[in-house]
């Protein structure tokens, strides 16, 4: 599917539709756009659209209350920042729109929105999305959130996202120092939660051998 301005603008409008089915469909469109293969015909238009429309996008999603839709919106921001910004070195785009300042603005606005959710939501699905977003920026506080999420939510998707984060943290810590991304207290707490819930056994062994 090609993500044109027309498709994304229509989805933007539908993010505020009174019909929850339409909002879910619109959120899925943006999520798929953020996850689209890089270096294709979609890469430039999608990145330019977000750079130009980040304020409009965040305005459209800020009053959403459905946890599933909020999670999709968070995953969209997570994937866009991780792939279209942090992995931008993998592909070259000639664009007058995609400047360093504009990209920085996207990240700052996205971080502010995601941070605001911590003040309002205690839903574990939303909190997992918040923590996964900030793990893109290697923020150590995410481990406290992940530990609390795992006490309440242990579905396959949640375990997959947190398991990936633990393994990434383990590999990064071997390269950059044991406590660069996670403290000993956080490691201990995470092990206790994982053992109590009897989940992510492979990750427990990694944490024990940190």
Coordinates of C-alpha atoms in Angstrom, one line a residue:
X1 CA 0.0 0.0 0.0
X2 CA 1.2 3.5 -0.8
X3 CA 0.8 6.0 2.0
X4 CA 0.0 9.2 0.1
X5 CA -0.9 12.6 1.7
X6 CA -4.5 12.0 0.8
X7 CA -4.6 8.6 2.6
X8 CA -2.8 10.0 5.7
X9 CA -4.9 13.2 5.8
X10 CA -8.1 11.1 5.6
X11 CA -6.9 8.9 8.5
X12 CA -6.0 12.0 10.4
X13 CA -9.6 13.2 10.2
X14 CA -10.9 9.8 11.2
X15 CA -8.8 9.8 14.3
X16 CA -11.4 12.1 15.8
X17 CA -14.4 10.3 14.4
X18 CA -17.2 9.6 16.9
X19 CA -17.3 6.0 15.6
X20 CA -14.7 4.0 17.5
X21 CA -14.4 1.6 14.6
X22 CA -13.3 4.4 12.3
X23 CA -10.8 5.6 14.9
X24 CA -9.3 2.2 15.3
X25 CA -9.1 1.9 11.5
X26 CA -7.4 5.2 11.3
X27 CA -4.9 4.4 14.1
X28 CA -4.1 1.2 12.3
X29 CA -3.3 3.1 9.1
X30 CA -0.8 5.2 10.9
X31 CA 0.7 2.3 12.7
X32 CA 1.2 0.4 9.4
X33 CA 2.7 3.5 7.8
X34 CA 5.2 3.9 10.7
X35 CA 6.1 0.2 10.3
X36 CA 6.3 0.3 6.4
X37 CA 9.6 -1.0 4.9
X38 CA 12.2 1.7 4.8
X39 CA 13.9 2.7 1.6
X40 CA 10.7 2.3 -0.5
X41 CA 8.3 4.7 -2.2
X42 CA 6.6 5.2 1.2
X43 CA 9.6 6.4 3.1
X44 CA 9.8 10.0 2.0
X45 CA 6.0 10.8 1.9
X46 CA 5.5 9.2 5.3
X47 CA 8.4 11.0 7.0
X48 CA 7.5 14.3 5.4
X49 CA 3.9 14.0 6.4
X50 CA 4.8 13.4 10.1
X51 CA 7.4 16.2 10.1
X52 CA 4.8 18.6 8.7
X53 CA 1.8 17.4 10.6
X54 CA 3.1 16.2 14.0
X55 CA 1.1 19.0 15.9
X56 CA -2.1 18.1 14.0
X57 CA -1.5 14.4 14.6
X58 CA -1.0 14.9 18.4
X59 CA -4.0 17.2 18.6
X60 CA -6.1 14.5 17.0
X61 CA -5.0 11.7 19.4
X62 CA -4.7 13.7 22.7
X63 CA -8.3 13.2 23.8
X64 CA -8.5 9.5 22.9
X65 CA -9.7 7.4 25.9
X66 CA -9.8 3.8 24.4
X67 CA -6.7 2.0 25.6
X68 CA -6.4 -0.1 22.5
X69 CA -6.3 3.0 20.2
X70 CA -4.0 4.8 22.6
X71 CA -1.6 1.8 22.4
X72 CA -1.7 1.9 18.6
X73 CA -0.9 5.6 18.6
X74 CA 2.0 5.0 21.0
X75 CA 3.3 2.2 18.9
X76 CA 3.1 4.5 15.8
X77 CA 5.2 7.1 17.5
X78 CA 7.6 4.5 18.9
X79 CA 8.1 3.0 15.4
X80 CA 8.3 6.3 13.6
X81 CA 11.0 7.7 16.0
X82 CA 12.9 4.4 16.1
X83 CA 12.8 3.7 12.4
X84 CA 12.3 7.0 10.5
X85 CA 14.5 9.0 12.8
X86 CA 17.0 6.8 14.6
X87 CA 17.6 4.6 11.6
X88 CA 17.6 7.4 9.1
X89 CA 21.3 6.7 8.4
X90 CA 20.2 3.6 6.5
X91 CA 18.5 5.5 3.8
X92 CA 18.9 8.9 2.1
X93 CA 16.0 11.3 1.5
X94 CA 16.4 14.5 -0.5
X95 CA 13.9 16.8 1.1
X96 CA 13.7 20.5 2.1
X97 CA 11.1 19.6 4.6
X98 CA 13.1 17.0 6.6
X99 CA 15.6 19.3 8.4
X100 CA 17.4 18.6 11.6
X101 CA 15.3 21.2 13.5
X102 CA 12.0 19.8 12.1
X103 CA 13.0 16.2 13.1
X104 CA 14.0 17.5 16.6
X105 CA 10.6 19.1 16.9
X106 CA 8.8 15.8 16.1
X107 CA 10.8 14.1 18.9
X108 CA 10.2 16.8 21.4
X109 CA 6.5 17.0 20.7
X110 CA 6.1 13.2 20.8
X111 CA 8.0 12.9 24.1
X112 CA 5.8 15.6 25.7
X113 CA 2.6 13.8 24.6
X114 CA 3.8 10.4 25.8
X115 CA 5.0 11.8 29.1
X116 CA 1.6 13.3 29.7
X117 CA 0.0 9.9 29.6
X118 CA 1.9 8.9 32.7
X119 CA 0.0 11.5 34.6
X120 CA -3.4 10.3 33.6
X121 CA -3.3 6.5 32.8
X122 CA -2.7 3.5 35.0
X123 CA -3.9 1.0 32.3
X124 CA -1.1 -1.6 31.9
X125 CA -1.5 -1.7 28.1
X126 CA -1.0 2.1 27.9
X127 CA 1.9 2.0 30.4
X128 CA 3.6 -0.7 28.4
X129 CA 3.3 1.5 25.3
X130 CA 4.7 4.5 27.1
X131 CA 7.7 2.5 28.4
X132 CA 8.4 0.9 25.0
X133 CA 8.4 4.4 23.4
X134 CA 10.9 5.7 25.9
X135 CA 13.1 2.6 25.6
X136 CA 13.8 3.9 22.1
X137 CA 15.6 6.7 23.9
X138 CA 17.2 4.2 26.4
X139 CA 15.6 5.8 29.4
X140 CA 16.3 3.7 32.6
X141 CA 13.0 4.6 34.3
X142 CA 11.2 2.3 31.8
X143 CA 12.2 -0.8 33.9
X144 CA 10.1 0.4 36.8
X145 CA 7.1 0.7 34.5
X146 CA 7.7 -2.7 32.8
X147 CA 7.9 -4.4 36.2
X148 CA 4.6 -3.0 37.3
X149 CA 3.0 -3.8 33.9
X150 CA 4.1 -7.5 34.2
X151 CA 2.3 -7.8 37.5
X152 CA -1.0 -7.2 35.7
X153 CA -0.6 -8.0 32.1
X154 CA 1.1 -11.1 30.7
X155 CA -0.4 -11.6 27.2
X156 CA 1.9 -12.7 24.3
X157 CA 2.3 -9.2 22.8
X158 CA 3.2 -7.6 26.1
X159 CA 5.8 -10.3 26.9
X160 CA 7.2 -10.0 23.4
X161 CA 7.8 -6.3 23.7
X162 CA 9.3 -6.4 27.2
X163 CA 11.4 -9.5 26.4
X164 CA 12.9 -7.7 23.4
X165 CA 13.7 -4.7 25.5
X166 CA 15.4 -6.8 28.1
X167 CA 17.5 -8.6 25.5
X168 CA 18.4 -5.3 23.9
X169 CA 19.4 -3.8 27.2
X170 CA 21.6 -6.9 28.0
X171 CA 23.4 -6.5 24.7
X172 CA 23.8 -2.7 25.1
X173 CA 25.1 -3.1 28.6
X174 CA 27.8 -5.5 27.5
X175 CA 29.0 -2.9 25.1
X176 CA 28.6 0.3 27.2
X177 CA 28.7 -0.8 30.9
X178 CA 26.5 -2.8 33.2
X179 CA 24.5 -0.1 34.8
X180 CA 24.3 2.4 31.9
X181 CA 20.7 1.5 31.1
X182 CA 19.4 -0.3 34.2
X183 CA 20.4 -0.3 37.9
X184 CA 21.2 -3.3 40.1
X185 CA 18.0 -2.5 42.1
X186 CA 15.9 -2.5 38.9
X187 CA 17.5 -5.8 37.8
X188 CA 16.7 -7.4 41.2
X189 CA 13.2 -6.1 41.2
X190 CA 12.6 -7.3 37.6
X191 CA 13.9 -10.8 38.4
X192 CA 11.6 -11.0 41.4
X193 CA 8.6 -10.0 39.3
X194 CA 9.4 -12.4 36.5
X195 CA 10.0 -15.3 38.9
X196 CA 6.8 -14.6 40.9
X197 CA 4.8 -14.5 37.6
X198 CA 6.6 -17.5 36.2
X199 CA 7.3 -15.7 32.8
X200 CA 10.2 -14.9 30.5
X201 CA 12.5 -17.6 31.8
X202 CA 15.2 -16.9 29.2
X203 CA 15.3 -13.2 30.2
X204 CA 15.5 -14.2 33.9
X205 CA 18.7 -16.1 33.2
X206 CA 20.1 -13.1 31.3
X207 CA 19.3 -10.8 34.2
X208 CA 20.9 -13.2 36.7
X209 CA 24.0 -13.3 34.6
X210 CA 24.2 -9.5 34.0

